[in-house]
Short mmCIF file of C-alpha atoms in Angstrom, two decimals:
data_model
loop_
_atom_site.label_atom_id
_atom_site.label_comp_id
_atom_site.label_asym_id
_atom_site.label_seq_id
_atom_site.Cartn_x
_atom_site.Cartn_y
_atom_site.Cartn_z
CA MET S 22 25.26 1.86 15.76
CA SER S 23 25.84 -0.50 13.21
CA GLU S 24 28.62 -2.11 15.17
CA ILE S 25 26.08 -2.92 18.03
CA LEU S 26 23.74 -4.59 16.44
CA ALA S 27 26.04 -6.55 14.59
CA ARG S 28 27.67 -7.78 17.71
CA ALA S 29 23.77 -8.60 18.94
CA GLU S 30 22.65 -10.71 16.18
CA ALA S 31 25.32 -13.49 18.09
CA LEU S 32 24.06 -13.04 21.51
CA PRO S 33 21.44 -15.10 23.00
CA LYS S 34 17.48 -13.36 22.46
CA GLU S 35 17.74 -12.87 26.44
CA GLN S 36 21.31 -11.34 25.72
CA VAL S 37 19.75 -8.89 23.24
CA GLY S 38 18.35 -5.27 24.20
CA LEU S 39 16.57 -3.35 21.89
CA THR S 40 15.10 -4.55 18.67
CA LYS S 41 15.71 -3.02 15.32
CA ALA S 42 11.64 -2.19 15.30
CA THR S 43 12.03 -1.34 18.34
CA ILE S 44 14.66 1.22 18.11
CA ASN S 45 13.58 2.70 15.36
CA ARG S 46 9.86 3.73 16.91
CA HIS S 47 11.52 5.45 19.63
CA MET S 48 13.64 7.13 16.63
CA ASN S 49 9.98 8.55 14.77
CA ASN S 50 8.97 9.45 18.66
CA MET S 51 12.14 11.41 18.55
CA ALA S 52 11.44 13.13 15.37
CA ASN S 53 7.60 13.80 16.58
CA ILE S 54 8.23 15.66 19.08
CA ALA S 55 11.41 17.50 17.38
CA GLY S 56 8.73 18.42 14.60
CA MET S 57 6.60 19.25 17.73
CA CYS S 58 8.63 21.57 18.96
CA GLN S 59 10.20 22.97 15.06
CA ALA S 60 5.98 23.89 14.51
CA TYR S 61 5.98 26.19 18.01
CA GLY S 62 9.40 28.04 16.90
CA TYR S 63 11.85 25.77 19.35
CA SER S 64 14.69 24.23 16.30
CA TRP S 65 18.72 23.18 16.96
CA GLU S 66 20.89 24.41 14.14
CA SER S 67 22.76 21.19 14.24
CA TYR S 68 19.64 19.00 14.60
CA ASP S 69 19.62 17.06 10.53
CA GLY S 70 16.76 14.49 11.29
CA ILE S 71 16.67 10.77 12.71
CA SER S 72 17.94 9.28 9.74
CA LYS S 73 21.13 8.50 10.28
CA LEU S 74 20.15 6.98 13.61
CA ARG S 75 17.41 4.46 12.35
CA ALA S 76 18.86 1.17 12.41
CA LYS S 77 19.78 -0.01 9.17
CA LYS S 78 18.11 -4.03 7.24
CA SER S 79 20.34 -6.68 6.61
CA GLY S 80 20.72 -8.03 3.00
CA ASP S 81 19.23 -5.92 -0.31
CA PRO S 82 16.06 -4.45 1.38
CA GLU S 83 14.68 -5.46 -2.69
CA ASN S 84 14.93 -8.76 -1.79
CA GLU S 85 13.56 -9.41 1.92
CA ARG S 86 10.07 -10.60 1.28
CA PRO S 87 9.29 -13.60 -1.84
CA SER S 88 7.01 -12.25 -4.42
CA PHE S 89 4.04 -13.56 -5.16
CA THR S 90 3.53 -15.57 -7.85
CA THR S 91 0.79 -15.22 -10.68
CA GLY S 92 -0.69 -18.37 -9.70
CA ASP S 93 -1.04 -17.02 -6.15
CA LEU S 94 -2.92 -14.15 -6.94
CA GLU S 95 -5.13 -16.29 -8.69
CA ALA S 96 -5.92 -18.04 -6.38
CA LEU S 97 -6.38 -14.52 -3.78
CA PHE S 98 -8.51 -13.09 -6.90
CA SER S 99 -11.20 -16.88 -6.42
CA LEU S 100 -12.41 -15.38 -2.99
CA PRO S 101 -15.46 -15.34 -2.41
CA ILE S 102 -14.78 -11.39 -1.68
CA TRP S 103 -14.27 -10.83 -5.38
CA THR S 104 -16.56 -13.68 -6.45
CA GLY S 105 -19.39 -13.29 -4.60
CA ALA S 106 -19.68 -13.40 -0.65
CA ALA S 107 -20.18 -17.11 0.91
CA ALA S 108 -22.86 -18.20 2.96
CA GLY S 109 -22.17 -17.48 6.90
CA THR S 110 -19.97 -14.67 6.60
CA ASN S 111 -20.20 -11.82 9.44
CA ASP S 112 -20.60 -9.24 7.76
CA GLY S 113 -24.62 -9.64 7.03
CA SER S 114 -24.16 -9.96 3.19
CA ALA S 115 -25.99 -13.12 1.48
CA ALA S 116 -24.39 -15.14 -0.67
CA GLY S 117 -23.39 -13.36 -4.22
CA GLU S 118 -23.73 -10.13 -2.72
CA ILE S 119 -20.19 -9.00 -3.66
CA PHE S 120 -19.46 -5.34 -1.86
CA HIS S 121 -16.81 -3.49 -2.90
CA ASP S 122 -14.30 -1.74 0.21
CA ALA S 123 -11.19 -2.12 0.89
CA ARG S 124 -10.71 -6.02 1.26
CA TYR S 125 -12.02 -6.30 -2.55
CA TRP S 126 -9.27 -3.31 -3.87
CA VAL S 127 -6.17 -2.97 -1.90
CA PRO S 128 -4.86 -6.26 -2.75
CA LEU S 129 -6.31 -5.49 -6.23
CA ILE S 130 -4.23 -2.18 -6.57
CA GLY S 131 -1.21 -3.75 -4.61
CA ALA S 132 -0.86 -5.94 -7.23
CA TYR S 133 -1.74 -3.47 -10.40
CA GLN S 134 0.25 -0.39 -9.08
CA GLY S 135 2.89 -1.84 -7.12
CA ALA S 136 1.67 0.64 -4.31
CA ARG S 137 3.11 0.12 -1.26
CA ARG S 138 -0.03 -1.00 1.77
CA GLU S 139 0.05 2.40 3.62
CA GLU S 140 0.32 4.25 0.31
CA ILE S 141 -2.83 2.46 -0.99
CA CYS S 142 -5.30 2.75 2.22
CA GLY S 143 -4.73 6.21 2.81
CA PHE S 144 -5.78 7.69 -1.08
CA ARG S 145 -7.84 11.05 -0.33
CA LEU S 146 -10.70 10.32 -3.10
CA ASP S 147 -9.32 13.91 -4.32
CA GLU S 148 -5.94 12.29 -6.10
CA ILE S 149 -7.47 10.40 -8.31
CA ILE S 150 -6.89 12.59 -11.29
CA ASP S 151 -7.66 12.55 -15.21
CA LEU S 152 -4.60 14.78 -16.33
CA GLU S 153 -3.41 14.12 -20.07
CA GLY S 154 -6.95 11.99 -20.62
CA ILE S 155 -5.40 9.50 -18.87
CA TRP S 156 -7.15 9.00 -15.09
CA GLY S 157 -4.13 8.14 -12.65
CA PHE S 158 -2.87 8.24 -8.75
CA LYS S 159 -1.69 10.81 -7.75
CA PHE S 160 0.49 9.64 -4.08
CA ILE S 161 1.52 12.52 -2.19
CA PRO S 162 1.94 13.22 1.45
CA SER S 163 -1.19 13.69 3.56
CA GLU S 164 -2.80 13.18 7.24
CA GLY S 165 -1.23 10.03 8.60
CA ARG S 166 0.37 8.82 5.33
CA ARG S 167 4.21 9.44 5.19
CA PHE S 168 6.35 8.45 2.46
CA LYS S 169 9.54 6.80 2.94
CA SER S 170 11.06 9.12 0.03
CA LYS S 171 10.80 11.82 -2.50
CA ALA S 172 10.77 9.25 -5.37
CA ALA S 173 7.47 7.69 -3.54
CA LYS S 174 5.63 10.92 -4.40
CA ARG S 175 4.39 10.26 -8.32
CA HIS S 176 1.67 10.36 -10.08
CA ILE S 177 0.89 6.45 -12.19
CA PRO S 178 -2.18 5.59 -14.08
CA ILE S 179 -4.77 3.15 -12.90
CA HIS S 180 -4.32 -0.41 -14.45
CA PRO S 181 -7.17 -0.65 -17.39
CA GLU S 182 -7.71 -4.21 -15.40
CA LEU S 183 -9.05 -1.82 -12.14
CA ILE S 184 -11.70 0.46 -14.71
CA ARG S 185 -12.95 -2.37 -15.88
CA LEU S 186 -14.13 -3.79 -12.47
CA GLY S 187 -15.68 -0.38 -11.85
CA PHE S 188 -12.68 1.39 -9.39
CA LEU S 189 -13.77 5.11 -11.14
CA GLU S 190 -18.04 4.32 -10.59
CA TYR S 191 -16.65 2.91 -7.04
CA ALA S 192 -14.79 6.15 -5.92
CA ASP S 193 -17.89 7.99 -7.49
CA ALA S 194 -20.40 6.46 -5.63
CA LEU S 195 -18.41 7.53 -2.49
CA HIS S 196 -18.00 11.17 -3.66
CA LYS S 197 -21.36 10.93 -3.84
CA ALA S 198 -21.41 9.79 -0.33
CA SER S 199 -19.75 12.64 0.86
CA HIS S 200 -16.49 11.12 1.80
CA LEU S 201 -13.07 12.31 1.49
CA LEU S 202 -10.75 9.07 2.17
CA LEU S 203 -11.26 5.90 -1.04
CA PHE S 204 -11.68 3.70 2.61
CA PRO S 205 -13.44 5.51 4.86
CA GLU S 206 -14.36 2.03 6.48
CA LEU S 207 -10.22 2.30 7.62
CA ARG S 208 -10.18 5.39 9.70
CA ALA S 209 -9.69 4.09 13.06
CA VAL S 210 -11.14 5.03 16.16
CA ALA S 211 -7.46 6.11 17.83
CA GLU S 212 -6.81 8.54 15.03
CA ALA S 213 -2.97 7.42 15.60
CA THR S 214 -3.28 3.94 13.92
CA PRO S 215 -2.30 3.91 10.80
CA MET S 216 -4.72 2.89 7.99
CA GLY S 217 -2.53 -0.18 6.38
CA ASP S 218 -2.65 -1.49 10.17
CA VAL S 219 -6.73 -1.57 10.89
CA PHE S 220 -6.82 -3.42 6.91
CA ASN S 221 -4.30 -6.00 7.95
CA ASP S 222 -6.41 -7.71 9.79
CA ASP S 223 -8.69 -8.36 6.70
CA TRP S 224 -5.73 -8.77 5.08
CA GLN S 225 -4.43 -12.11 7.00
CA LYS S 226 -7.51 -13.54 6.82
CA MET S 227 -7.49 -13.31 3.08
CA LYS S 228 -3.84 -14.59 2.58
CA GLU S 229 -4.93 -17.31 5.47
CA LEU S 230 -7.93 -18.31 3.44
CA ALA S 231 -6.44 -18.48 -0.53
CA LEU S 232 -2.53 -18.86 0.55
CA PRO S 233 -2.28 -20.86 2.84
CA GLN S 234 1.26 -21.51 2.49
CA ALA S 235 1.91 -18.44 2.06
CA LYS S 236 3.57 -17.57 5.81
CA THR S 237 5.90 -20.46 5.77
CA GLU S 238 7.70 -19.12 2.89
CA GLY S 239 7.47 -15.48 4.35
CA LYS S 240 5.03 -13.85 1.76
CA VAL S 241 3.80 -10.12 3.06
CA PHE S 242 1.61 -7.66 1.63
CA HIS S 243 4.49 -6.47 0.33
CA SER S 244 4.88 -9.17 -2.12
CA PHE S 245 2.57 -7.88 -3.81
CA ARG S 246 4.80 -4.74 -4.89
CA HIS S 247 7.88 -7.62 -5.75
CA TRP S 248 5.24 -9.71 -8.16
CA CYS S 249 4.50 -6.22 -10.45
CA ASN S 250 8.42 -4.83 -10.39
CA ASN S 251 9.50 -8.73 -11.67
CA GLU S 252 6.65 -9.44 -14.04
CA MET S 253 7.35 -6.05 -15.17
CA LYS S 254 10.88 -6.79 -15.92
CA GLN S 255 10.42 -9.92 -17.11
CA GLU S 256 8.66 -8.19 -20.10
CA GLY S 257 11.10 -6.34 -20.75
CA VAL S 258 10.26 -2.44 -18.84
CA GLY S 259 13.82 -1.08 -18.09
CA SER S 260 14.54 -0.76 -14.52
CA GLU S 261 14.46 3.84 -14.69
CA ILE S 262 10.05 3.18 -15.91
CA ARG S 263 9.68 1.11 -12.97
CA LYS S 264 11.55 2.65 -10.42
CA ASP S 265 9.05 5.84 -11.36
CA ILE S 266 5.88 3.92 -11.34
CA LEU S 267 7.55 2.29 -7.50
CA GLY S 268 8.14 4.91 -6.55
CA HIS S 269 12.05 4.20 -6.14
CA VAL S 270 15.25 5.70 -6.31
CA ASN S 271 17.02 6.53 -9.02
CA LYS S 272 20.53 5.96 -8.17
CA ASP S 273 22.14 5.60 -11.32
CA VAL S 274 23.22 9.10 -12.31
CA ASN S 275 22.36 8.82 -16.54
CA GLU S 276 19.02 7.35 -15.38
CA GLY S 277 18.08 9.85 -12.54
CA THR S 278 20.02 13.33 -12.54
CA TYR S 279 19.53 13.62 -16.83
CA SER S 280 16.47 12.07 -17.34
CA GLN S 281 12.79 12.58 -16.77
CA VAL S 282 10.00 10.88 -14.87
CA ALA S 283 8.80 8.33 -17.66
CA ARG S 284 5.44 10.01 -19.17
CA LEU S 285 2.45 8.62 -18.09
CA ARG S 286 1.45 7.33 -21.94
CA LEU S 287 5.11 4.78 -21.42
CA MET S 288 4.34 4.10 -17.65
CA LYS S 289 0.69 2.79 -19.09
CA LYS S 290 1.99 0.86 -21.64
CA SER S 291 4.55 -0.71 -19.24
CA LEU S 292 1.44 -2.03 -16.52
CA MET S 293 -0.82 -3.10 -19.17
CA LYS S 294 2.40 -5.75 -19.88
CA LEU S 295 1.49 -7.20 -16.79
CA PRO S 296 -0.51 -10.83 -16.06
CA ARG S 297 -3.80 -10.46 -14.88
CA PRO S 298 -4.64 -12.54 -12.69
CA SER S 299 -7.41 -11.26 -11.90
CA ALA S 300 -8.99 -11.98 -15.32
CA ALA S 301 -12.05 -14.20 -14.00
CA VAL S 302 -13.53 -12.06 -11.86
CA GLU S 303 -16.63 -10.01 -13.34
CA PRO S 304 -17.30 -6.64 -12.81
CA ALA S 305 -20.18 -6.19 -10.00
CA LYS S 306 -22.41 -3.59 -9.98
CA ILE S 307 -21.06 -1.44 -7.40
CA ARG S 308 -21.77 -1.74 -3.94
CA LEU S 309 -20.40 0.57 -0.84
CA LEU S 310 -20.64 -1.00 3.20
CA PRO S 311 -23.98 -0.10 4.63
CA GLN S 312 -21.88 1.72 7.51
CA VAL S 313 -20.12 3.66 5.09
CA LEU S 314 -23.12 4.78 3.92
CA ALA S 315 -24.54 5.96 6.68
CA HIS S 316 -20.74 6.91 8.10
CA THR S 317 -21.09 4.70 11.33
CA PRO S 318 -17.82 5.74 13.17
CA ARG S 319 -15.81 2.51 12.95
CA GLN S 320 -15.97 0.54 16.20
CA THR S 321 -13.31 -0.50 18.77
CA ARG S 322 -12.45 -4.05 19.19
CA LYS S 323 -14.37 -4.44 22.13
CA GLN S 324 -17.43 -3.19 21.02
CA ALA S 325 -16.70 -5.34 18.12
CA ASN S 326 -15.89 -8.39 20.28
CA GLY S 327 -19.66 -7.39 22.34
#
């Protein structure tokens, strides 16, 4: 497989077959079929998953995308989403109003927790827990949300900046509104659609408004994760602690085999070393979207466009 992909790199576009992404999508579909068969009692003794069949990405995966700068994030968090809705928005909000939804919280969690997009968007409210007197996120696989590795299953403290901006009050408001998901507005009409993909439409608009050069620079949502990792590194946070926070596998024998996952208080101390690009954002009264309060099902794109 790797030799075929290597040869394809040098071929003209019209002569290349399936892309790496398409190959991996087919592999995932095969894995889903195999999983269904096993669930109904049909299995194969030699079947050991599809990981070895997936097309591997070239280069170091940790350096595939550039990091946001702190200046980038300061520009992003100066958008009306965090400072007050601008006049003329199409979401029914008036100038000066702030709604606490995925648009408000997902980028903040991406920056201050270094979490992946799908990890964030698929959160359930019961995955926000108080452990050892510290509020934290419990990252566990759930319906509609898969994890890349065992290391992605983790528990990390909520950054104090999120708490300052009212995150716990937001979660409580959703509880009182009888919701189970942290971002119920991201549940797509088609259940198979990842919630992160639903959020991506809004994310692209936000990025274009605040960071028009981001596309040219190759900066994407994953750039939050690189920013979080890099800023902690620059402040002297050790790689093993950063890996525990980010959900990376500790390949070093000493770090991964003979040491425990960093304690919550140590993780919290490490996260607090991050710069605060949202420092200028003032806490606002928690306001849920009208459709979230009313439990209104999400519209299809055709319905939304009239």
